Amino acid sequence: MRADLFQTDDDGARPEVANHRQAPGFGRYELDVLGSDVADVVDSAGGWLFDRVMAGWSVNVAVPDGADVRPLQILGVSTSPLEALLRGEHLSRGSAIALAGPLCSTHEKVREALVAAVRAGRSEITVWGELWVAGLPQRGEQVLHQMSSAAATFKAQAMHAAGCAPARGASFESFRSHGGCCRTDHPDLVPVG
């Protein structure tokens, strides 16, 4: 079952197929995600991505051509080809970017996109894993995402589909934030300390 496939009526009575179109004039929070592979995205950020989808965000994960996207579909996110970005096409001008830090040391285009996003003051840039990029003013603030119980369940299923063993007892995911978190009614990234 995909996470974004169903929604309930206001009274919670019956599921209906979700309609992702927005009314004219209403914006939608967007998160563009770059991971080294599908399993890395699911393992490092799967619960956070699921919770963002459930909160109404449009989450798009760039993946290598030919990658098995079923684990990401379980989380309810959409996908696009990573190779398009590496050919020089730009990330959408969404509200936020999340990425695997090691990609910056192996892909010049990803590194350039990250530095440009930080310099442009995009509202939210979130990184998991080790990251060092010349030109970034700081290491980033450590933030945590406390997964909902539904996110933990869907992440475990996505990890199974990706061929990974789920981490037992982990109820949060850890990131580094470069720039402020998107201002929402219910912030989901909390600073450590």
Coordinates of C-alpha atoms in Angstrom, one line a residue:
M1 CA 0.0 0.0 0.0
R2 CA 1.3 3.5 -0.8
A3 CA 1.2 6.1 1.9
D4 CA -0.3 8.9 -0.2
L5 CA -3.0 6.8 -1.9
F6 CA -5.8 7.3 0.6
Q7 CA -7.3 10.1 2.6
T8 CA -10.3 10.1 4.9
D9 CA -13.4 12.3 5.0
D10 CA -13.5 14.9 7.7
D11 CA -15.4 12.4 9.9
G12 CA -12.7 9.8 9.2
A13 CA -15.4 7.4 7.9
R14 CA -14.3 6.2 4.5
P15 CA -11.1 6.3 2.5
E16 CA -11.0 8.0 -0.8
V17 CA -8.3 8.4 -3.5
A18 CA -6.3 11.4 -2.6
N19 CA -6.4 14.3 -5.1
H20 CA -3.0 16.1 -5.1
R21 CA -4.1 19.1 -7.2
Q22 CA -4.1 22.4 -5.3
A23 CA -6.7 25.0 -5.7
P24 CA -5.5 28.0 -7.8
G25 CA -3.6 30.5 -5.7
F26 CA -2.6 28.0 -3.0
G27 CA 1.0 27.0 -2.7
R28 CA 2.4 23.7 -1.6
Y29 CA 5.5 22.9 0.3
E30 CA 8.0 21.1 -1.9
L31 CA 11.0 19.0 -0.9
D32 CA 13.6 17.9 -3.4
V33 CA 15.7 14.9 -2.2
L34 CA 19.1 13.6 -3.6
G35 CA 20.4 10.4 -2.2
S36 CA 23.3 8.1 -3.2
D37 CA 20.8 5.3 -3.8
V38 CA 17.2 4.3 -2.8
A39 CA 18.3 2.3 0.2
D40 CA 20.3 5.2 1.5
V41 CA 17.3 7.6 1.2
V42 CA 15.0 5.1 2.9
D43 CA 17.4 4.3 5.7
S44 CA 18.5 7.8 6.4
A45 CA 15.4 9.9 5.9
G46 CA 12.4 7.5 5.2
G47 CA 10.4 8.3 8.3
W48 CA 10.9 12.1 7.8
L49 CA 9.9 11.9 4.1
F50 CA 6.8 9.8 5.0
D51 CA 5.7 12.3 7.7
R52 CA 6.2 15.2 5.2
V53 CA 4.0 13.5 2.6
M54 CA 1.3 13.0 5.3
A55 CA 1.6 16.6 6.2
G56 CA 0.8 17.6 2.7
W57 CA 4.2 18.2 1.3
S58 CA 5.2 17.3 -2.3
V59 CA 8.3 15.2 -1.9
N60 CA 10.4 14.4 -5.0
V61 CA 13.4 12.0 -4.8
A62 CA 16.0 12.1 -7.6
V63 CA 17.2 8.5 -8.2
P64 CA 19.6 6.9 -10.6
D65 CA 18.1 5.5 -13.9
G66 CA 17.0 1.9 -13.5
A67 CA 16.7 2.1 -9.7
D68 CA 13.9 0.1 -8.0
V69 CA 11.6 2.9 -6.8
R70 CA 9.1 0.6 -4.9
P71 CA 10.6 1.4 -1.5
L72 CA 10.1 5.1 -2.2
Q73 CA 6.5 4.5 -3.5
I74 CA 5.8 2.8 -0.1
L75 CA 6.7 6.1 1.5
G76 CA 4.4 8.1 -0.8
V77 CA 7.1 10.2 -2.5
S78 CA 7.5 10.9 -6.2
T79 CA 10.7 10.2 -8.1
S80 CA 12.7 11.8 -11.0
P81 CA 16.0 10.9 -12.7
L82 CA 19.2 11.9 -10.8
E83 CA 21.0 11.9 -14.1
A84 CA 18.9 15.0 -15.2
L85 CA 20.4 17.0 -12.3
L86 CA 23.9 15.7 -13.1
R87 CA 23.6 16.8 -16.7
G88 CA 23.2 20.4 -15.4
E89 CA 19.4 20.6 -15.1
H90 CA 18.4 22.4 -11.9
L91 CA 16.4 21.4 -8.9
S92 CA 12.9 22.8 -8.9
R93 CA 12.5 26.0 -7.0
G94 CA 10.8 24.2 -4.1
S95 CA 10.7 25.1 -0.5
A96 CA 13.5 22.8 0.6
I97 CA 16.3 20.5 -0.4
A98 CA 17.5 17.3 1.4
L99 CA 20.6 15.4 0.3
A100 CA 23.2 12.7 1.2
G101 CA 26.3 14.6 2.2
P102 CA 28.7 12.1 0.5
L103 CA 27.1 13.0 -2.9
C104 CA 28.8 16.4 -2.6
S105 CA 32.3 14.9 -2.7
T106 CA 31.5 12.6 -5.7
H107 CA 29.3 14.8 -7.9
E108 CA 30.4 18.4 -8.8
K109 CA 26.9 19.4 -10.0
V110 CA 25.4 18.4 -6.6
R111 CA 28.1 20.3 -4.8
E112 CA 27.4 23.4 -6.9
A113 CA 23.7 23.1 -6.4
L114 CA 24.1 22.9 -2.7
V115 CA 26.4 25.9 -2.4
A116 CA 24.1 27.9 -4.7
A117 CA 21.1 27.0 -2.6
V118 CA 22.9 28.1 0.6
R119 CA 24.0 31.3 -0.9
A120 CA 20.6 32.0 -2.4
G121 CA 19.1 31.6 1.1
R122 CA 16.6 28.8 0.3
S123 CA 14.5 28.3 3.3
E124 CA 15.5 24.8 4.2
I125 CA 18.6 22.7 3.3
T126 CA 18.9 19.4 5.2
V127 CA 21.8 16.9 4.9
W128 CA 22.4 13.4 6.3
G129 CA 25.8 11.7 6.5
E130 CA 29.2 13.4 6.4
L131 CA 29.5 16.6 4.5
W132 CA 32.3 19.0 3.8
V133 CA 32.1 21.5 1.0
A134 CA 34.5 24.4 0.4
G135 CA 32.3 27.6 0.3
L136 CA 29.8 26.6 2.9
P137 CA 30.0 29.0 5.9
Q138 CA 29.4 26.4 8.6
R139 CA 29.0 22.7 9.3
G140 CA 25.2 23.1 9.9
E141 CA 23.1 22.7 13.0
Q142 CA 22.2 19.2 14.1
V143 CA 18.4 18.6 14.0
L144 CA 16.3 15.5 14.8
H145 CA 13.0 14.3 13.4
Q146 CA 10.8 12.2 15.8
M147 CA 9.0 9.7 13.5
S148 CA 5.3 9.2 13.9
S149 CA 4.3 5.6 14.6
A150 CA 2.9 5.4 11.1
A151 CA 6.2 6.7 9.7
A152 CA 8.1 4.0 11.6
T153 CA 5.8 1.3 10.2
F154 CA 6.0 2.5 6.6
K155 CA 9.8 3.0 6.8
A156 CA 10.2 -0.6 8.1
Q157 CA 8.2 -1.8 5.0
A158 CA 10.2 0.4 2.7
M159 CA 13.5 -0.9 4.2
H160 CA 12.3 -4.4 3.7
A161 CA 11.5 -3.7 0.0
A162 CA 15.0 -2.1 -0.4
G163 CA 16.6 -5.2 1.1
C164 CA 17.8 -3.5 4.3
A165 CA 17.3 -4.6 7.9
P166 CA 15.4 -2.0 9.8
A167 CA 17.1 -0.4 12.8
R168 CA 15.5 -1.7 15.9
G169 CA 14.1 0.8 18.3
A170 CA 15.1 3.9 16.4
S171 CA 12.3 6.5 16.7
F172 CA 14.2 9.5 15.3
E173 CA 16.4 10.5 12.3
S174 CA 19.3 12.9 12.6
F175 CA 20.3 15.5 10.1
R176 CA 22.3 18.7 9.7
S177 CA 20.4 21.9 8.8
H178 CA 21.9 24.6 6.6
G179 CA 19.4 27.4 6.7
G180 CA 16.2 27.7 8.6
C181 CA 13.5 25.0 8.7
C182 CA 10.4 25.8 6.7
R183 CA 7.9 27.6 8.9
T184 CA 4.8 25.3 9.4
D185 CA 2.2 24.9 12.0
H186 CA 3.9 21.7 13.2
P187 CA 7.7 21.9 12.8
D188 CA 9.2 18.4 12.3
L189 CA 12.9 19.2 12.6
V190 CA 14.0 20.1 16.1
P191 CA 17.4 21.5 17.0
V192 CA 19.6 19.3 19.2
G193 CA 20.9 20.9 22.4

